[in-house]
Amino acid sequence: MRNNQKYNFFGFAILLGLIAGSGSSVCLAAQTETEDLTNIDNWPQIESPFPHDSQTEDYITKIINTMSLKEKVGQMIIVELPFINAEDLAKFPIGAVLNGGDSSPGGYKNTPLAEWVSLADKFHDIVKTRDGAYIPLLWGTDAVHGQNKIIGATIFPHNIGLGATHNPPLIRKIGVATAQEVIVSGQNWVFAPTLAVAQNYSWGRTYESYSSDPAIVEKIAPEIVKGLQGEIGVDFLSDRHVIATAKHFVGDGGTTDGRDQGNTSINEETLVKTHAAGYEPAIQAGVQTIMASYSSWNGVKMHENHYLIADVLKGRMGFDGFVVGDWNGHAQVPGCSKSSCPQAINAGVDMLMVTEPWKELYFNTIKQVENGEIHLERVDDAVRRILRVKYRAGLFNQPHPSLRPGGGDPSILGNMANRSLARQAVRQSLVLLKNQDDVLPIPANSRVLVVGKGANDIGMQSGGWTLTWQGGIDRNESFPKGESILQGLQRAIEASGGKVSFSENGDFTERPDYVVMVFGETPYAEMKGDINTLSFSQLNGQPLELLKKLKSASLPIISVFLSGRPLWVTPEMIHSDAFVAAWLPGTEGAGVADVLVRKPNGEINFDFEGRLSFPWPDSPEASELSKPLFPLDYGLRYQHEPTADKRLPKEN
Ligand code: BGC
Ligand code: BGC
């Protein structure tokens, strides 16, 4: 009922817009069509992969029957770490905590592993001995490319690179490895995978998206979910897995002009076909939590969209896990604040993510249930969903986090198996866009000059959501097990009898046979990564200057481009003999040399396998992607395919 009113109101707003904008004949049509703005039949009808299980439900009912309203509301709130301490957790029946992109135990940066684990154990004990029913605690973390908050962890390529591998089974293995490394630091829940289908490269979260093509996201979604959570009927949520979150539901990658947290203004069919493509397979693979998007759909914030969350997701799509709000996302709903938002709960958000005013939110929500603004049935439904997930994950019987397999064990972080998996992912994610006169692969016994800001910077090659929220602060020392692209090149080239010299700014004394120039975007994450042009040289002109300088010395130049999205780099490509899109590869920089450098015996070591999962732009205008320079799926090989690309503009 409430929802219909909103949509009617919304239709009316459109109608006003149309009256203002165009002729009255259109508005008559709009007036009669308002009911058709949404049609639930547009959405896939899904039968939950979990048949009704009365044993579980009875168990949960018994617990719910003993719970006070306070305990129930406490389950519906997830608090960010610096704002909740052990004393608070003992006093308030809060059901979940998170470390945000910039928070960790102790509140400071790069907290040592032991402190993560001991806090997880401490929280476990506190919750266990708290008054009332025992309901285990969830601790969520943004493990979006490995356990990227912890020193020494394996950092996998960001999703954009994984999309370019077109290798869902590999991505599943990455999910397994990520779960394994997350368990080490004591968390049981990850805010991944992002299933955004980014449409506009201006968006600073493009790299969190596997592809602009819904068909690719659809193939990857179930595999990453199975990797993180295990497979239903096989090892689902075993003690080696963690709870996953499909995010951000829905339309996060479709906002106007690529603005983060903006408005996705499209019809419902496009919303379903493009932006929701990953959700059906993720639900079928058993994803247990889904995060509401900050963004709006046609002017309505997702956190207040009862139709999409309650009717579509939980009804039509059979999702029986819980919906978590984004970080203070409820505060953006008109009429809400961080400390009060019955609208979001009524719309179907089961757990609100909140920072400092969490106690106010807790007390306000209790009051809103008492005065009928939020119905008790809604609360009971939310709590049932949350307990169901905790139960399915085996948390009720789980020992201390440090006693889970691998808990607290530093040798698991960045272990050889996970690092070689990451290195394989790096190799397979590289996309060769240009290879004039077969300059690549670099022959054995070559003298190679490595230049550019990205060559010896593991922080830069890892991008945002790496140790810190926006990334890029940490130097190589903070990645004790990682390797920069330079280190990988040095090893491979020296092994083949060649010699590497490194000069960030491109100066050299001895003339090299080849130059490898590693450059690209400096790290960013949500909000701060939005841009207004896709022209890389306009964003950062220095690399082009350096390329021109090197080119004027007639040196063969191999460019390795680090970026969170395809950018317009035609000028840089013109001044390069070979051009490789390397995305944001993470800690295993050696994967780049694996493909770029020939074996000591002169054979090709690894061929390129990556293919674009986002078309490459032919213009600085983000809106002109319909005519790309390189289409989706493009990527050259050493073997089998023509090497010099005709489409590329010639030097003039
Ligand atoms: C959190 C992010 C959040 C941001 C907002 C960070 O610490 O981790 O998730 O969006 O702060 O400022
Ligand atoms: C982001 C989410 C993230 C959350 C918690 C938000 O700002 O949008 O993707 O999971 O913060 O850090």
XYZ file of C-alpha atoms and ligand atoms in Angstrom:
676
model
C 0.000 0.000 0.000
C 2.607 2.450 1.129
C 4.639 1.508 -1.849
C 1.899 2.060 -4.369
C 1.415 5.482 -2.987
C 5.042 6.267 -3.476
C 4.987 5.093 -7.043
C 1.860 6.967 -7.796
C 3.463 10.006 -6.311
C 6.566 9.332 -8.328
C 4.514 8.939 -11.481
C 2.928 12.232 -10.700
C 6.358 13.838 -10.406
C 7.291 12.488 -13.829
C 4.034 13.793 -15.124
C 4.867 17.262 -13.839
C 8.263 16.988 -15.467
C 6.686 16.030 -18.747
C 4.239 18.893 -18.578
C 7.142 21.243 -18.031
C 9.315 19.616 -20.668
C 7.149 18.664 -23.590
C 3.699 18.694 -25.089
C 0.521 17.749 -23.327
C -0.152 14.744 -25.563
C 2.722 12.927 -23.827
C 1.383 13.699 -20.401
C -1.930 12.157 -21.067
C -0.155 8.971 -21.962
C 2.004 9.216 -18.850
C -0.993 9.789 -16.663
C -2.677 6.585 -17.726
C 0.581 4.613 -17.748
C 1.792 5.394 -14.234
C 0.744 1.995 -12.980
C 2.981 0.408 -15.607
C 6.167 1.986 -14.288
C 6.840 -1.182 -12.402
C 5.764 -4.657 -13.203
C 6.980 -7.427 -10.981
C 6.749 -9.871 -13.875
C 9.808 -8.163 -15.323
C 11.857 -9.869 -12.623
C 13.037 -13.451 -12.619
C 10.947 -15.687 -10.444
C 13.256 -17.765 -8.324
C 12.606 -20.690 -6.123
C 14.907 -20.429 -3.134
C 17.729 -22.970 -3.292
C 16.948 -23.659 0.367
C 13.776 -25.667 0.780
C 11.828 -24.836 3.914
C 13.635 -26.454 6.802
C 11.343 -26.737 9.785
C 14.097 -27.848 12.106
C 16.035 -24.638 11.521
C 12.947 -22.468 11.584
C 11.721 -24.034 14.830
C 15.099 -23.502 16.410
C 14.989 -19.846 15.381
C 11.406 -19.440 16.537
C 12.367 -20.710 19.960
C 15.111 -18.131 20.227
C 12.951 -15.313 18.911
C 10.284 -16.181 21.472
C 12.739 -15.544 24.266
C 14.038 -12.268 22.866
C 13.121 -8.863 24.223
C 12.433 -6.022 21.818
C 15.820 -4.585 22.730
C 17.560 -7.791 21.774
C 15.679 -7.901 18.509
C 16.546 -4.351 17.559
C 20.147 -4.963 18.582
C 20.368 -7.741 16.000
C 19.259 -5.266 13.351
C 22.177 -2.925 13.832
C 25.736 -3.279 12.573
C 28.213 -0.839 14.069
C 31.553 0.265 12.648
C 34.491 -0.624 14.829
C 35.902 2.588 16.145
C 32.492 3.448 17.513
C 31.910 0.334 19.582
C 34.156 -1.132 22.252
C 34.048 -4.187 24.458
C 32.093 -2.438 27.226
C 29.420 -1.301 24.779
C 29.145 -4.742 23.293
C 28.647 -6.220 26.749
C 25.912 -3.721 27.553
C 24.029 -3.543 24.252
C 22.705 -6.587 22.401
C 24.276 -5.548 19.092
C 24.372 -8.387 16.574
C 27.101 -7.343 14.148
C 30.169 -5.171 13.758
C 32.246 -4.176 10.784
C 35.567 -2.675 10.083
C 35.102 -0.103 7.362
C 37.612 0.732 4.690
C 39.570 2.848 7.132
C 38.858 1.242 10.474
C 40.411 -1.678 12.262
C 40.886 -2.969 15.792
C 42.578 -0.290 17.813
C 41.376 2.257 15.310
C 44.748 2.752 13.750
C 46.155 1.790 10.388
C 47.710 -1.585 9.581
C 46.823 -3.170 12.893
C 48.902 -6.326 13.386
C 47.143 -9.636 12.801
C 47.342 -10.693 16.442
C 45.196 -7.738 17.474
C 42.502 -8.582 14.955
C 42.305 -12.104 16.218
C 42.372 -11.249 19.874
C 39.607 -8.691 19.433
C 37.536 -11.239 17.526
C 38.011 -13.723 20.385
C 37.212 -11.100 22.968
C 34.033 -10.059 21.175
C 33.062 -13.709 20.859
C 33.369 -14.160 24.633
C 31.495 -11.005 25.441
C 28.568 -11.890 23.222
C 28.540 -15.394 24.619
C 28.239 -14.228 28.195
C 25.879 -11.338 27.587
C 22.427 -11.406 29.227
C 19.660 -13.001 27.218
C 19.728 -15.545 24.430
C 23.112 -16.378 22.923
C 23.225 -15.133 19.379
C 26.658 -15.161 17.813
C 28.210 -12.019 16.416
C 28.818 -11.235 12.766
C 31.932 -9.321 11.864
C 31.950 -8.026 8.318
C 34.873 -6.718 6.306
C 35.368 -5.445 2.769
C 37.493 -8.314 1.523
C 36.929 -7.213 -2.039
C 40.190 -8.502 -3.518
C 41.574 -10.814 -0.903
C 41.719 -10.010 2.826
C 42.881 -6.592 1.773
C 42.932 -5.049 5.261
C 45.723 -7.213 6.613
C 49.445 -6.852 6.137
C 50.860 -9.879 4.356
C 47.591 -11.048 2.796
C 47.371 -12.018 -0.856
C 45.874 -9.130 -2.803
C 44.130 -10.404 -5.923
C 43.422 -8.284 -8.987
C 40.390 -6.063 -8.593
C 37.209 -7.312 -10.215
C 37.776 -5.451 -13.464
C 40.909 -7.539 -14.025
C 39.148 -10.744 -13.022
C 36.422 -9.954 -15.538
C 39.088 -9.764 -18.238
C 40.239 -13.295 -17.418
C 36.851 -14.668 -18.512
C 37.652 -17.493 -16.165
C 34.847 -18.072 -13.641
C 36.416 -21.248 -12.185
C 39.562 -19.269 -11.401
C 37.442 -16.598 -9.733
C 35.797 -19.272 -7.640
C 39.210 -20.424 -6.431
C 39.977 -16.816 -5.540
C 36.807 -16.832 -3.449
C 38.037 -19.923 -1.607
C 41.437 -18.356 -0.987
C 39.892 -15.091 0.173
C 37.643 -16.899 2.648
C 40.657 -18.771 3.945
C 42.654 -15.569 4.529
C 39.662 -13.767 6.083
C 39.213 -16.560 8.613
C 42.820 -16.004 9.654
C 42.001 -12.538 10.975
C 38.784 -13.622 12.690
C 35.974 -12.333 10.478
C 33.026 -14.417 9.346
C 31.382 -12.174 6.778
C 32.656 -10.318 3.702
C 31.044 -7.436 1.839
C 31.750 -9.007 -1.516
C 31.135 -9.684 -4.358
C 30.196 -6.444 -6.035
C 27.802 -7.340 -8.832
C 27.597 -3.855 -10.300
C 27.455 -3.751 -14.075
C 29.247 -0.437 -14.505
C 28.099 1.501 -17.529
C 29.970 4.762 -17.191
C 33.729 4.829 -16.638
C 33.493 8.152 -14.857
C 32.310 6.135 -11.895
C 35.137 5.679 -9.397
C 33.929 2.174 -8.568
C 34.181 0.855 -12.106
C 37.029 -1.416 -11.049
C 34.820 -3.162 -8.516
C 32.673 -4.308 -11.422
C 33.579 -7.456 -13.369
C 32.158 -6.151 -16.604
C 29.886 -3.688 -18.313
C 28.320 -6.727 -19.938
C 25.594 -8.326 -17.825
C 26.237 -11.723 -19.400
C 29.767 -11.765 -17.991
C 28.682 -10.663 -14.510
C 25.993 -13.320 -14.615
C 28.571 -16.048 -15.237
C 30.962 -14.897 -12.553
C 28.460 -14.147 -9.784
C 27.612 -17.726 -8.792
C 31.247 -18.817 -8.929
C 32.558 -16.148 -6.595
C 29.666 -16.806 -4.220
C 30.436 -20.540 -4.219
C 34.089 -19.785 -3.641
C 33.459 -17.589 -0.626
C 30.579 -19.510 0.911
C 31.115 -23.015 -0.409
C 28.617 -24.946 -2.476
C 25.141 -25.917 -1.348
C 25.021 -29.609 -0.530
C 28.793 -29.941 -0.665
C 30.661 -27.645 1.671
C 28.224 -24.776 2.097
C 29.314 -22.427 4.877
C 31.697 -25.016 6.215
C 34.268 -23.876 8.735
C 36.500 -22.905 5.809
C 34.037 -20.469 4.333
C 32.575 -17.074 5.114
C 29.248 -15.391 4.496
C 29.179 -13.363 1.278
C 27.301 -10.206 0.332
C 26.077 -9.429 -3.142
C 26.186 -5.666 -3.513
C 24.894 -3.067 -4.160
C 21.299 -3.893 -4.875
C 20.496 -2.607 -7.437
C 21.544 -0.249 -10.199
C 24.748 1.009 -8.535
C 26.584 0.876 -11.865
C 24.001 2.798 -13.817
C 23.901 6.217 -12.251
C 23.625 9.305 -14.440
C 27.075 10.552 -15.471
C 28.613 7.785 -13.400
C 28.170 9.717 -10.171
C 28.784 7.582 -7.103
C 25.646 7.113 -5.005
C 23.697 8.901 -7.736
C 20.426 8.272 -9.494
C 19.930 5.427 -11.938
C 17.353 6.753 -14.299
C 16.265 3.880 -16.515
C 13.209 1.755 -17.120
C 12.583 -1.385 -15.179
C 13.476 -3.736 -17.998
C 16.960 -2.246 -18.273
C 17.324 -2.366 -14.518
C 16.518 -6.067 -14.579
C 18.430 -7.073 -17.700
C 21.552 -5.022 -17.142
C 21.991 -4.207 -13.485
C 20.336 -7.153 -11.793
C 21.967 -9.764 -13.997
C 24.205 -11.135 -11.268
C 21.565 -11.466 -8.579
C 19.575 -14.391 -9.875
C 22.599 -16.677 -10.130
C 23.998 -15.352 -6.844
C 20.749 -16.160 -5.052
C 20.659 -19.561 -6.668
C 24.216 -20.163 -5.501
C 22.971 -19.368 -1.994
C 24.317 -15.891 -1.281
C 23.246 -15.137 2.277
C 23.280 -11.370 2.428
C 22.608 -8.585 -0.031
C 23.591 -4.965 0.522
C 21.234 -2.165 -0.473
C 22.755 0.391 -2.798
C 23.352 4.010 -1.879
C 22.025 4.907 -5.286
C 18.457 5.737 -6.251
C 16.309 4.253 -8.934
C 14.335 6.908 -10.761
C 14.647 9.260 -7.853
C 13.853 6.826 -5.050
C 16.689 5.802 -2.753
C 17.225 2.061 -2.756
C 17.203 2.024 1.043
C 13.546 3.054 0.989
C 12.434 1.017 -2.000
C 9.903 -1.408 -0.580
C 8.969 -2.638 -4.008
C 12.504 -3.667 -5.003
C 13.667 -4.942 -1.628
C 10.581 -6.523 -0.135
C 8.414 -7.379 -3.114
C 11.015 -8.163 -5.753
C 14.085 -9.412 -3.914
C 12.514 -11.195 -0.969
C 9.280 -12.082 -2.693
C 9.621 -12.752 -6.361
C 13.326 -13.636 -6.238
C 12.950 -15.904 -3.228
C 15.823 -14.395 -1.250
C 15.561 -15.722 2.309
C 18.812 -14.306 3.729
C 19.005 -10.740 5.013
C 19.435 -7.318 3.474
C 22.082 -5.112 5.047
C 22.127 -1.371 4.534
C 25.223 0.356 3.245
C 27.402 2.508 5.484
C 24.947 5.055 6.957
C 23.045 4.518 3.723
C 19.731 4.830 5.550
C 20.632 8.421 6.460
C 20.199 9.396 2.810
C 16.533 8.454 2.761
C 14.437 11.625 2.809
C 13.269 12.256 6.353
C 15.891 9.963 7.888
C 19.144 10.579 9.699
C 21.964 8.304 10.789
C 20.147 7.843 14.069
C 16.626 7.231 12.849
C 15.162 5.551 9.811
C 11.988 3.522 10.167
C 11.510 3.971 6.411
C 14.489 1.737 5.583
C 13.374 -1.000 7.951
C 9.835 -0.808 6.641
C 11.165 -1.018 3.091
C 12.799 -4.331 3.990
C 16.343 -3.459 5.031
C 16.959 -5.931 7.854
C 20.158 -4.544 9.310
C 21.247 -0.904 9.322
C 24.939 -0.072 9.065
C 25.829 2.831 11.306
C 28.698 4.772 12.806
C 28.871 7.022 15.859
C 25.189 7.584 16.646
C 24.382 3.887 16.893
C 22.991 4.132 20.406
C 20.544 6.794 19.267
C 19.578 4.606 16.324
C 19.042 1.703 18.699
C 16.852 3.656 21.116
C 14.938 5.404 18.345
C 14.201 2.146 16.584
C 12.928 0.570 19.800
C 10.635 3.567 20.258
C 9.427 3.341 16.673
C 8.436 -0.264 17.191
C 6.688 0.607 20.420
C 4.696 3.393 18.831
C 3.802 1.340 15.783
C 5.872 3.175 13.160
C 7.602 -0.132 12.601
C 5.484 -3.242 12.982
C 6.702 -5.981 15.236
C 6.137 -8.490 12.431
C 8.672 -6.599 10.323
C 11.163 -6.770 13.187
C 10.528 -10.453 13.700
C 11.005 -11.092 10.007
C 14.289 -9.192 10.004
C 15.538 -11.020 13.088
C 14.473 -14.374 11.676
C 16.455 -13.707 8.523
C 19.527 -12.624 10.456
C 19.379 -15.630 12.782
C 18.798 -17.916 9.818
C 22.025 -16.738 8.246
C 23.925 -17.059 11.511
C 22.521 -20.523 11.978
C 23.263 -21.676 8.458
C 26.796 -20.395 8.851
C 27.190 -22.617 11.881
C 28.024 -19.672 14.082
C 25.975 -20.898 17.038
C 28.367 -23.787 17.485
C 31.515 -22.119 16.379
C 34.476 -21.894 18.733
C 36.590 -18.795 19.193
C 37.563 -17.249 15.866
C 41.182 -18.119 16.600
C 40.180 -21.786 16.829
C 38.637 -21.980 13.389
C 40.850 -23.773 10.837
C 43.662 -21.356 10.175
C 42.400 -18.777 12.679
C 45.238 -16.483 13.692
C 47.772 -18.405 11.626
C 50.018 -15.864 9.888
C 51.499 -18.515 7.594
C 48.185 -18.738 5.745
C 48.216 -15.079 4.797
C 49.934 -14.726 1.471
C 50.846 -18.416 1.341
C 52.463 -19.756 -1.803
C 49.326 -21.449 -3.112
C 47.248 -18.288 -2.831
C 49.971 -16.125 -4.261
C 50.415 -18.346 -7.271
C 46.671 -18.299 -7.800
C 46.806 -14.506 -7.728
C 49.759 -14.530 -10.095
C 47.833 -16.717 -12.514
C 44.926 -14.268 -12.283
C 47.286 -11.393 -13.057
C 48.651 -13.187 -16.112
C 45.212 -14.013 -17.411
C 43.847 -10.536 -16.768
C 46.388 -8.705 -18.918
C 44.943 -7.482 -22.189
C 47.290 -6.777 -25.077
C 45.933 -3.818 -27.032
C 48.860 -3.081 -29.320
C 52.001 -4.956 -30.352
C 53.624 -3.116 -33.217
C 56.186 -5.219 -35.094
C 55.931 -7.928 -32.448
C 57.977 -5.940 -29.983
C 56.610 -8.247 -27.291
C 57.550 -10.696 -25.880
C 60.887 -9.328 -24.719
C 63.691 -11.614 -25.941
C 66.158 -13.311 -23.647
C 69.436 -11.456 -23.037
C 67.812 -8.027 -23.429
C 68.850 -4.855 -21.693
C 65.630 -3.364 -20.377
C 65.040 0.043 -18.870
C 62.016 0.075 -16.584
C 60.476 3.498 -16.028
C 57.353 5.117 -14.641
C 55.668 5.740 -11.335
C 53.806 2.445 -11.330
C 56.841 0.229 -11.821
C 57.896 -0.245 -8.241
C 54.818 0.585 -6.216
C 52.724 -2.298 -4.900
C 50.262 0.148 -3.372
C 49.639 1.739 -6.746
C 49.314 -1.558 -8.567
C 46.774 -2.703 -5.947
C 44.486 0.333 -6.142
C 41.811 1.369 -3.648
C 40.434 -0.891 -0.889
C 43.988 -1.965 -0.115
C 45.084 -1.644 3.522
C 43.305 1.707 3.545
C 39.962 2.725 2.120
C 41.258 4.852 -0.740
C 44.533 2.921 -1.038
C 47.824 4.275 -2.301
C 49.249 5.342 1.051
C 51.365 2.291 1.702
C 54.787 1.671 0.214
C 56.254 -1.694 -0.698
C 57.332 -2.400 2.911
C 53.663 -2.814 3.833
C 53.409 -5.719 1.391
C 56.082 -8.021 2.791
C 55.052 -10.947 0.626
C 54.132 -9.007 -2.495
C 56.176 -8.122 -5.534
C 56.138 -5.016 -7.642
C 55.984 -5.243 -11.411
C 59.614 -4.142 -11.476
C 60.691 -6.948 -9.144
C 58.997 -9.478 -11.370
C 60.632 -8.053 -14.473
C 64.032 -8.050 -12.809
C 63.763 -11.683 -11.882
C 62.506 -12.857 -15.262
C 64.876 -10.780 -17.356
C 67.926 -11.571 -15.287
C 67.052 -15.262 -15.374
C 67.074 -15.056 -19.149
C 70.528 -13.501 -19.166
C 69.361 -9.925 -19.622
C 69.785 -6.827 -17.503
C 67.318 -4.426 -15.948
C 67.889 -0.872 -14.936
C 65.225 1.158 -13.210
C 64.665 4.849 -13.377
C 61.292 6.198 -12.379
C 61.692 9.386 -14.382
C 63.173 7.711 -17.465
C 66.774 8.944 -17.303
C 69.405 6.521 -18.538
C 73.075 6.438 -19.306
C 73.382 3.138 -21.107
C 71.065 2.806 -24.077
C 68.604 -0.080 -23.475
C 67.161 -2.465 -26.031
C 63.665 -1.949 -24.677
C 61.818 0.363 -22.345
C 59.003 -0.891 -20.155
C 56.974 2.034 -18.921
C 54.520 1.324 -16.076
C 52.072 4.116 -15.449
C 48.442 4.811 -14.784
C 45.898 5.984 -12.288
C 46.852 6.572 -8.687
C 44.609 4.713 -6.233
C 41.124 5.828 -5.303
C 37.909 4.286 -4.093
C 34.262 5.205 -3.889
C 33.368 8.893 -3.952
C 36.899 10.105 -4.585
C 37.356 8.223 -7.848
C 34.669 9.923 -9.908
C 36.069 11.849 -12.879
C 34.714 14.137 -15.587
C 36.808 13.115 -18.548
C 38.152 9.799 -19.739
C 41.237 11.482 -21.155
C 44.125 10.084 -19.169
C 46.533 12.774 -20.323
C 44.122 15.411 -19.120
C 43.939 13.701 -15.737
C 47.688 13.160 -15.639
C 49.866 14.561 -18.397
C 53.264 13.461 -17.113
C 53.388 9.958 -18.554
C 52.672 11.253 -22.050
C 55.535 13.739 -21.745
C 57.844 10.954 -20.687
C 56.659 8.680 -23.496
C 57.322 11.435 -26.020
C 60.784 11.978 -24.624
C 61.631 8.287 -24.775
C 60.099 7.951 -28.213
C 62.218 10.803 -29.524
C 65.237 8.699 -28.555
C 63.834 6.013 -30.896
C 63.532 3.418 -28.160
C 61.031 0.561 -28.455
C 58.480 1.235 -25.735
C 56.265 -1.261 -23.994
C 53.562 0.446 -21.957
C 51.922 -1.269 -19.014
C 48.859 0.690 -18.019
C 47.480 0.415 -14.476
C 43.924 1.578 -14.172
C 40.611 0.997 -12.539
C 38.817 1.467 -15.840
C 39.485 1.790 -19.524
C 40.516 5.357 -20.275
C 41.140 7.303 -23.433
C 44.868 6.771 -23.913
C 45.163 7.078 -27.672
C 48.008 9.632 -27.399
C 49.869 7.329 -25.022
C 49.238 4.352 -27.309
C 50.562 6.234 -30.301
C 53.822 6.780 -28.457
C 54.076 3.159 -27.404
C 55.056 0.176 -29.528
C 53.184 -2.213 -27.311
C 50.367 -1.395 -24.936
C 49.095 -3.667 -22.179
C 46.042 -2.993 -20.017
C 47.040 -4.428 -16.645
C 44.135 -3.076 -14.518
C 44.878 -3.248 -10.784
C 46.769 -6.511 -10.413
C 47.403 -6.547 -6.648
C 50.424 -7.942 -4.857
C 51.560 -10.423 -7.488
C 53.272 -8.066 -9.897
C 55.363 -10.957 -11.175
C 52.396 -12.081 -13.263
C 53.175 -9.216 -15.639
C 56.710 -10.412 -16.393
C 55.384 -13.951 -16.869
C 53.704 -12.793 -20.048
C 55.997 -9.983 -21.172
C 59.319 -11.807 -21.079
C 60.449 -14.798 -23.132
C 61.918 -17.858 -21.512
C 65.720 -18.116 -21.352
C 65.554 -20.517 -24.308
C 63.718 -17.901 -26.341
C 60.299 -19.532 -26.248
C 57.167 -17.691 -25.311
C 56.618 -18.165 -21.583
C 52.924 -17.374 -21.240
C 50.744 -15.976 -23.981
C 48.141 -13.287 -23.368
C 44.746 -14.665 -22.476
C 42.895 -11.585 -21.210
C 40.111 -10.038 -23.249
C 38.320 -6.800 -22.545
C 35.272 -7.110 -20.322
C 34.662 -3.406 -20.886
C 34.925 -1.827 -24.357
C 37.892 0.532 -24.682
C 36.949 4.173 -25.362
C 37.800 6.050 -28.530
C 36.950 9.408 -27.037
C 37.440 11.306 -23.805
C 33.660 11.526 -23.577
C 32.225 8.853 -21.330
C 28.970 9.055 -23.211
C 30.490 7.899 -26.503
C 31.123 4.272 -25.733
C 28.859 2.997 -28.434
C 31.759 3.365 -30.865
C 34.706 1.976 -28.930
C 38.286 1.823 -30.112
C 38.395 -1.818 -29.046
C 35.182 -3.727 -28.499
C 34.235 -6.065 -25.720
C 36.255 -9.286 -25.936
C 39.143 -7.648 -27.727
C 42.643 -8.756 -26.861
C 45.638 -9.693 -28.987
C 47.668 -12.885 -28.675
C 51.279 -13.598 -29.534
C 50.092 -16.549 -31.507
C 47.098 -17.025 -33.772
C 46.160 -13.397 -34.241
C 47.290 -10.325 -36.157
C 49.560 -8.234 -34.020
C 49.476 -4.690 -35.359
C 46.063 -3.204 -34.876
C 44.722 -1.268 -37.816
C 42.168 0.690 -35.877
C 44.728 2.555 -33.904
C 45.368 6.092 -35.176
C 48.787 6.560 -36.751
C 51.344 8.903 -35.350
C 51.197 12.305 -37.019
C 34.182 3.355 5.195
C 33.493 3.431 3.908
C 32.659 4.679 3.921
C 33.540 5.879 4.122
C 32.766 7.153 4.143
C 35.079 4.532 5.312
O 35.786 4.430 6.478
O 34.867 2.151 5.215
O 32.796 2.282 3.756
O 31.904 4.841 2.777
O 34.329 5.719 5.279
O 33.531 8.254 4.552
C 30.532 0.930 0.516
C 30.321 -0.554 0.625
C 31.103 -1.116 1.776
C 30.737 -0.393 3.043
C 31.460 -0.874 4.266
C 30.352 1.611 1.833
O 30.744 2.934 1.786
O 29.637 1.466 -0.433
O 30.682 -1.179 -0.574
O 30.866 -2.480 1.893
O 31.004 0.975 2.873
O 32.777 -0.468 4.279
